[in-house]
C-alpha cells in the first residue's frame, strides 16, 4: 500500500509540472483527476473535479465537442 501511494504521489508531482493540461477520466467519461494546469485553466478547485462529466463542467457545445474527441 505504501509503494502504491508513493507511485501515485510521484505520478501526480510529475504531471503537475507539465506546462499543458492533463486529466484522467473513467471509461464512463467521469473525471478522476486533473493536473494543476487543467484546474487553473478551467478555474476549478480539485475537490470539484472528481466524478464530474464534461456536461457538468462546461457549456453544452464545449462538452459535446470534448466527448466527440475522447
PDB file of C-alpha atoms in Angstrom:
ATOM      1  CA  UNK A   1       0.000   0.000   0.000  1.00  0.00           C
ATOM      2  CA  UNK A   2       2.860   2.364   0.806  1.00  0.00           C
ATOM      3  CA  UNK A   3       4.509   1.680  -2.568  1.00  0.00           C
ATOM      4  CA  UNK A   4       1.237   2.381  -4.350  1.00  0.00           C
ATOM      5  CA  UNK A   5       0.842   5.678  -2.507  1.00  0.00           C
ATOM      6  CA  UNK A   6       4.435   6.663  -3.327  1.00  0.00           C
ATOM      7  CA  UNK A   7       3.901   5.854  -7.017  1.00  0.00           C
ATOM      8  CA  UNK A   8       0.715   7.929  -7.077  1.00  0.00           C
ATOM      9  CA  UNK A   9       2.488  10.862  -5.430  1.00  0.00           C
ATOM     10  CA  UNK A  10       5.373  10.610  -7.904  1.00  0.00           C
ATOM     11  CA  UNK A  11       2.947  10.500 -10.846  1.00  0.00           C
ATOM     12  CA  UNK A  12       0.920  13.475  -9.586  1.00  0.00           C
ATOM     13  CA  UNK A  13       4.056  15.504  -8.933  1.00  0.00           C
ATOM     14  CA  UNK A  14       5.360  14.801 -12.434  1.00  0.00           C
ATOM     15  CA  UNK A  15       2.025  15.605 -14.089  1.00  0.00           C
ATOM     16  CA  UNK A  16       1.553  18.808 -12.072  1.00  0.00           C
ATOM     17  CA  UNK A  17       4.780  20.184 -13.553  1.00  0.00           C
ATOM     18  CA  UNK A  18       3.655  19.769 -17.164  1.00  0.00           C
ATOM     19  CA  UNK A  19       3.002  23.096 -18.923  1.00  0.00           C
ATOM     20  CA  UNK A  20      -0.155  21.719 -20.565  1.00  0.00           C
ATOM     21  CA  UNK A  21      -3.381  20.403 -19.086  1.00  0.00           C
ATOM     22  CA  UNK A  22      -3.657  16.681 -18.418  1.00  0.00           C
ATOM     23  CA  UNK A  23      -6.525  14.669 -16.989  1.00  0.00           C
ATOM     24  CA  UNK A  24      -7.766  11.164 -16.381  1.00  0.00           C
ATOM     25  CA  UNK A  25     -11.321  10.006 -16.986  1.00  0.00           C
ATOM     26  CA  UNK A  26     -13.055   6.741 -16.225  1.00  0.00           C
ATOM     27  CA  UNK A  27     -14.469   4.673 -19.090  1.00  0.00           C
ATOM     28  CA  UNK A  28     -17.885   6.272 -18.459  1.00  0.00           C
ATOM     29  CA  UNK A  29     -16.420   9.746 -19.053  1.00  0.00           C
ATOM     30  CA  UNK A  30     -16.284  10.879 -15.429  1.00  0.00           C
ATOM     31  CA  UNK A  31     -13.181  12.775 -14.370  1.00  0.00           C
ATOM     32  CA  UNK A  32     -10.914  11.117 -11.866  1.00  0.00           C
ATOM     33  CA  UNK A  33      -8.029  13.557 -11.810  1.00  0.00           C
ATOM     34  CA  UNK A  34      -6.694  16.732 -13.417  1.00  0.00           C
ATOM     35  CA  UNK A  35      -3.263  18.275 -13.138  1.00  0.00           C
ATOM     36  CA  UNK A  36      -2.599  21.748 -11.784  1.00  0.00           C
ATOM     37  CA  UNK A  37      -2.672  23.330 -15.251  1.00  0.00           C
ATOM     38  CA  UNK A  38      -6.049  21.737 -16.087  1.00  0.00           C
ATOM     39  CA  UNK A  39      -7.526  23.051 -12.845  1.00  0.00           C
ATOM     40  CA  UNK A  40      -6.059  26.530 -13.417  1.00  0.00           C
ATOM     41  CA  UNK A  41      -7.350  26.822 -16.982  1.00  0.00           C
ATOM     42  CA  UNK A  42     -10.848  25.755 -16.008  1.00  0.00           C
ATOM     43  CA  UNK A  43     -10.800  27.621 -12.687  1.00  0.00           C
ATOM     44  CA  UNK A  44     -11.757  24.545 -10.700  1.00  0.00           C
ATOM     45  CA  UNK A  45     -10.823  23.525  -7.189  1.00  0.00           C
ATOM     46  CA  UNK A  46      -9.549  19.946  -7.190  1.00  0.00           C
ATOM     47  CA  UNK A  47     -12.442  18.853  -4.958  1.00  0.00           C
ATOM     48  CA  UNK A  48     -14.975  19.837  -7.653  1.00  0.00           C
ATOM     49  CA  UNK A  49     -13.484  17.689 -10.425  1.00  0.00           C
ATOM     50  CA  UNK A  50     -13.798  14.065  -9.302  1.00  0.00           C
ATOM     51  CA  UNK A  51     -16.889  12.313 -10.608  1.00  0.00           C
ATOM     52  CA  UNK A  52     -17.955  15.150 -12.905  1.00  0.00           C
ATOM     53  CA  UNK A  53     -18.631  14.804 -16.625  1.00  0.00           C
ATOM     54  CA  UNK A  54     -17.860  17.258 -19.403  1.00  0.00           C
ATOM     55  CA  UNK A  55     -21.502  18.378 -19.244  1.00  0.00           C
ATOM     56  CA  UNK A  56     -21.130  19.133 -15.532  1.00  0.00           C
ATOM     57  CA  UNK A  57     -18.096  21.333 -16.122  1.00  0.00           C
ATOM     58  CA  UNK A  58     -18.501  23.022 -19.493  1.00  0.00           C
ATOM     59  CA  UNK A  59     -21.176  24.654 -21.637  1.00  0.00           C
ATOM     60  CA  UNK A  60     -23.128  22.126 -23.720  1.00  0.00           C
ATOM     61  CA  UNK A  61     -21.434  22.873 -27.045  1.00  0.00           C
ATOM     62  CA  UNK A  62     -17.965  22.581 -25.490  1.00  0.00           C
ATOM     63  CA  UNK A  63     -18.897  19.377 -23.640  1.00  0.00           C
ATOM     64  CA  UNK A  64     -20.249  17.818 -26.815  1.00  0.00           C
ATOM     65  CA  UNK A  65     -17.068  18.677 -28.703  1.00  0.00           C
ATOM     66  CA  UNK A  66     -14.922  17.203 -25.924  1.00  0.00           C
ATOM     67  CA  UNK A  67     -16.917  13.983 -25.956  1.00  0.00           C
ATOM     68  CA  UNK A  68     -16.570  13.682 -29.729  1.00  0.00           C
ATOM     69  CA  UNK A  69     -12.789  13.736 -29.336  1.00  0.00           C
ATOM     70  CA  UNK A  70     -12.387  11.457 -26.305  1.00  0.00           C
TER      71      UNK A  70
END
